[in-house]
Coordinates of C-alpha atoms in Angstrom, one line a residue:
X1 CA 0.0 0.0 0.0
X2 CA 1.9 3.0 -0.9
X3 CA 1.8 6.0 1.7
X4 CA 1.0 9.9 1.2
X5 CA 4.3 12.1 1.9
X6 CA 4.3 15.6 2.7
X7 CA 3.8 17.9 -0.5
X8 CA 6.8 20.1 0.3
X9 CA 6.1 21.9 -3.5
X10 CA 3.2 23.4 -1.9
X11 CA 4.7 25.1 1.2
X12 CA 4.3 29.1 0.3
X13 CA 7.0 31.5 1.7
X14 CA 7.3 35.2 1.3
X15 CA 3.9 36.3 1.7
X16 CA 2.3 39.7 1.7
X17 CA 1.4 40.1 5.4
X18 CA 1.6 36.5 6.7
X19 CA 4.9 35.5 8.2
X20 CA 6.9 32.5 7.1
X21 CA 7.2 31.8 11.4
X22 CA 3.1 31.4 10.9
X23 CA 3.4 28.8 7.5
X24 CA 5.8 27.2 9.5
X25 CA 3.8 26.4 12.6
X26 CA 0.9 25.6 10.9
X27 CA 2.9 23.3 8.2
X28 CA 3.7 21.3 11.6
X29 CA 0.2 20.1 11.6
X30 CA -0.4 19.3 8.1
X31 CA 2.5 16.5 8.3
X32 CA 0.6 15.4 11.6
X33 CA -2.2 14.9 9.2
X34 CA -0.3 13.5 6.7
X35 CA 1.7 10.9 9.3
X36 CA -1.6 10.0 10.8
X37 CA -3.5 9.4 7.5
X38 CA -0.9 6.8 6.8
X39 CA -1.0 5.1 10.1
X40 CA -4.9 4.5 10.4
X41 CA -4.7 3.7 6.7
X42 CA -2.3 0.6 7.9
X43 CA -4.2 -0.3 11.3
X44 CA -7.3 -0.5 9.4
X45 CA -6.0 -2.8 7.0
X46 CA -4.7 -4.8 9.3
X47 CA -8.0 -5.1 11.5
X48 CA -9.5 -5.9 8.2
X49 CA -7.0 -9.2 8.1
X50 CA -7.6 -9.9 11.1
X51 CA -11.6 -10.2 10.8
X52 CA -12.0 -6.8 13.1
X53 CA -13.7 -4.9 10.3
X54 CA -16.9 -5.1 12.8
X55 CA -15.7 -4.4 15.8
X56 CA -15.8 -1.2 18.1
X57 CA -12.8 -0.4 17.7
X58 CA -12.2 -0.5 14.2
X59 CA -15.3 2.1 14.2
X60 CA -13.7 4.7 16.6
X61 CA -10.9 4.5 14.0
X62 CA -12.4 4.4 11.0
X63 CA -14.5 7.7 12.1
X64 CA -10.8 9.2 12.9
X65 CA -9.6 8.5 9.4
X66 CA -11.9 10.8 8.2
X67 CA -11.2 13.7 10.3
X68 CA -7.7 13.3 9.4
X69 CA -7.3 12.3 5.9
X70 CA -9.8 15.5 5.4
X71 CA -7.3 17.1 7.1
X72 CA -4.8 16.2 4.9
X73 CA -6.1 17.4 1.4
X74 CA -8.0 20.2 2.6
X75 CA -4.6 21.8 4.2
X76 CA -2.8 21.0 0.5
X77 CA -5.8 22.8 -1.3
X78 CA -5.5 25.6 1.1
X79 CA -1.6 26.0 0.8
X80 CA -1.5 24.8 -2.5
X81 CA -3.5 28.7 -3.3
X82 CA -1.4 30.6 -1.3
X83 CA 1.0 33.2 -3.4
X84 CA 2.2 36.7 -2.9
X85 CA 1.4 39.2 -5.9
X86 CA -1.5 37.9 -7.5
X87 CA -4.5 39.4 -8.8
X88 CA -8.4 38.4 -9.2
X89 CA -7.6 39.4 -13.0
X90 CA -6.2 36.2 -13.3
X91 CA -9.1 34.4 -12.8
X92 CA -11.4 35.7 -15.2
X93 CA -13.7 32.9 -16.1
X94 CA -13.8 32.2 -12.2
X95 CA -14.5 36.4 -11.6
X96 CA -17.2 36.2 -14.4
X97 CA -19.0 33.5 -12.8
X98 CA -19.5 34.8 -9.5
X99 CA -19.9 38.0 -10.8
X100 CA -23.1 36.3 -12.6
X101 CA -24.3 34.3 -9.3
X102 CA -23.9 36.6 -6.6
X103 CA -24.3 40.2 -8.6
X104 CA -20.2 41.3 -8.0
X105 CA -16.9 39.5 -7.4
X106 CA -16.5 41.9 -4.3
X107 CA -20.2 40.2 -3.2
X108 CA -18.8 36.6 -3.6
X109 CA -15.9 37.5 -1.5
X110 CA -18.0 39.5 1.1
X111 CA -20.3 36.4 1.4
X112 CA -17.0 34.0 1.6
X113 CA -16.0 35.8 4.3
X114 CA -19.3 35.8 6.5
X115 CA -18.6 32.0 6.1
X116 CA -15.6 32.2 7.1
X117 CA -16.3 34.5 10.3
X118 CA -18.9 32.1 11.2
X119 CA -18.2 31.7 14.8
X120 CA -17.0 28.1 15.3
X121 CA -13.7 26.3 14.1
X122 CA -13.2 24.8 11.1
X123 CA -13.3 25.9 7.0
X124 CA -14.8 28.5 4.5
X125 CA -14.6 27.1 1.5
X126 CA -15.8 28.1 -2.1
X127 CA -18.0 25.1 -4.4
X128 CA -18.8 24.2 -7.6
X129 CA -21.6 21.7 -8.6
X130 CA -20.3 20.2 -11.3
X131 CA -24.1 19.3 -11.7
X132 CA -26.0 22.6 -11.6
X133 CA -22.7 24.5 -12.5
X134 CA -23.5 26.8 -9.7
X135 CA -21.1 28.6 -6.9
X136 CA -21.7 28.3 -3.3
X137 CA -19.7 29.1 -0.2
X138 CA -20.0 27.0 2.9
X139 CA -18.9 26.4 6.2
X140 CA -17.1 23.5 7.5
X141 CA -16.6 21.9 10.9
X142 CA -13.8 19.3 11.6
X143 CA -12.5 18.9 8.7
X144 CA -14.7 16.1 7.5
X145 CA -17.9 17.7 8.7
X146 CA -20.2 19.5 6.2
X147 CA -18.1 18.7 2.6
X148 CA -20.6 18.5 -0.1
X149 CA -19.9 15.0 -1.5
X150 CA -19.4 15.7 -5.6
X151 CA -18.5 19.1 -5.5
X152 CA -15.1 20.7 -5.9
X153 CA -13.2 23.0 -3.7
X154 CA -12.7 26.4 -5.6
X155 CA -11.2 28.6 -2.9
X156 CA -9.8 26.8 0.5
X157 CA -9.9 29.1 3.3
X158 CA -8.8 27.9 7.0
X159 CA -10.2 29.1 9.9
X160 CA -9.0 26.9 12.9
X161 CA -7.2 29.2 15.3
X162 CA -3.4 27.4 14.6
X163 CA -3.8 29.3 11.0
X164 CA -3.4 32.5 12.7
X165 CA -2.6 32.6 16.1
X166 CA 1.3 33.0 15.2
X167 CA 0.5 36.2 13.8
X168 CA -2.6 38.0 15.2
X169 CA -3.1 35.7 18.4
X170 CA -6.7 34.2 19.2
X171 CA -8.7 37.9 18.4
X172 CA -7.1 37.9 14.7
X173 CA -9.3 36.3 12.6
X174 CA -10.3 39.5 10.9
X175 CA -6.5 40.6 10.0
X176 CA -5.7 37.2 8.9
X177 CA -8.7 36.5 6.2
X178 CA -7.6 40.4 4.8
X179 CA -4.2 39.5 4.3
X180 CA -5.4 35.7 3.0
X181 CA -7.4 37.7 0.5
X182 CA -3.9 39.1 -0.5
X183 CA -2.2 35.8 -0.6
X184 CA -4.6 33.9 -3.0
X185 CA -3.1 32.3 -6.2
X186 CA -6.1 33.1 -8.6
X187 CA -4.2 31.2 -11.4
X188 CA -4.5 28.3 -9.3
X189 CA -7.5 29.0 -8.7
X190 CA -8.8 29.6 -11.9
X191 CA -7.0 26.3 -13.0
X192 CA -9.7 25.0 -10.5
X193 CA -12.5 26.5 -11.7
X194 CA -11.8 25.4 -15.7
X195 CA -11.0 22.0 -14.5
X196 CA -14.7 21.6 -12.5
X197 CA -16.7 23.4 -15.3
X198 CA -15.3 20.8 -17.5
X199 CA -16.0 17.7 -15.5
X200 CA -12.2 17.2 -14.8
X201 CA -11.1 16.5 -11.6
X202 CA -8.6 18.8 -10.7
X203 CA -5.3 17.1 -8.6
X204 CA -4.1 18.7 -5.4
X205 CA -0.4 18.2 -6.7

C-alpha cells in the first residue's frame, strides 16, 4: 500500500502580510495529518486481516480517518493557493461566474467571508456543482464535517485558530482572512474553476 508524503512543493514563503514563522507552525500540523492518515490507513487494514472490520474499535478509527485524511487534502488545497502578488484578473472565467451568481466579485468575497467568520472552528470554502454548474460558499466543521460530496473546492480558506494565532493571536481572525485575501493564487484557482466546469477532476499536486 503505498503511503502519502508531505507535499513540500506546496509550502508558500514570502507572503504579503503572513509571516513565514506562521506557515511554519501551521505546516507542523499538516504533516501530523499526513503521518496520521498513513497510520490509520495501515491499522485499518490490518484489523480488516484480522476479521476486526466489525468491531468497536475498528469504528472509533475508521471515524478518525476521516477527520484526518480531510485534514490532509483540505490543508494541500488551502496551501496549495497561497502566493504573494497575484490578482483576481487572473481568474477571469472564475470572476465572471461569480460576478453572474452573486451580482459582484467583491459580493462573492463578502459572502465567503461571512462563512468564514462564522463563529465556530473549522473551513470557509468556495463550491462548484459540477451538476447545476453553480457557486456556493459553505462552512465546514472538523474537517470532515459539512463537505458536499461531488463538489469541488474552488477557494480553500482555514479558519481553525493554529492558522493565525502566530501572527494576530486568538482575536485575529479578521486581520488574517484580509491578508489571505492578498495571498490567494487566482491562477491556481482559476485552474480550478476550468478543471470543474469541465467535469475534470482537478489534482491537489
Amino acid at each position: 500500500m503505498s503511503e502519502y508524503t508531505v507535499r513540500e512543493e506546496l509550502k508558500p514563503s514570502g507572503l504579503d502580510g503572513i509571516s513565514d514563522d506562521q506557515i511554519t507552525d501551521h505546516w507542523g500540523l499538516y504533516k501530523g495529518y499526513v503521518a496520521q492518515s498513513n497510520a490509520l490507513r495501515k491499522e485499518l487494514e490490518e484489523m480488516r486481516a484480522a476479521g476486526k472490520g466489525a468491531s468497536l474499535t475498528y469504528a472509533d478509527r475508521r471515524r478518525r480517518f476521516g477527520f484526518e485524511y480531510n485534514g490532509m487534502v483540505l490543508h494541500e488545497y488551502y496551501f496549495a493557493q497561497l502566493k504573494a502578488g497575484s490578482s483576481m484578473d487572473h481568474a477571469p472565467g472564475f470572476k465572471s461566474a461569480v460576478t453572474e451568481q452573486f451580482g459582484s466579485a467583491e459580493a462573492w468575497h463578502e459572502d465567503l467571508m461571512a462563512a468564514a467568520k462564522s463563529r465556530g472552528i473549522g473551513w470557509a470554502i468556495c463550491y462548484y456543482d459540477t451538476t447545476t454548474g453553480q457557486i456556493n460558499n459553505h462552512f465546514v466543521q472538523l474537517h470532515e464535517d459539512g463537505n458536499i460530496g461531488g463538489f469541488s473546492p474552488l477557494v480553500v480558506v482555514d479558519v481553525f485558530e493554529h492558522a493565525y494565532m502566530v501572527d494576530w493571536k486568538a482575536l485575529g481572525r479578521g486581520d488574517y482572512l484580509a491578508a489571505l485575501h492578498k495571498n490567494m493564487n487566482w491562477s491556481l484557482v482559476e485552474a480550478r474553476f476550468q478543471a470543474a466546469k469541465s467535469g475534470q477532476a482537478f489534482k491537489r499536486f
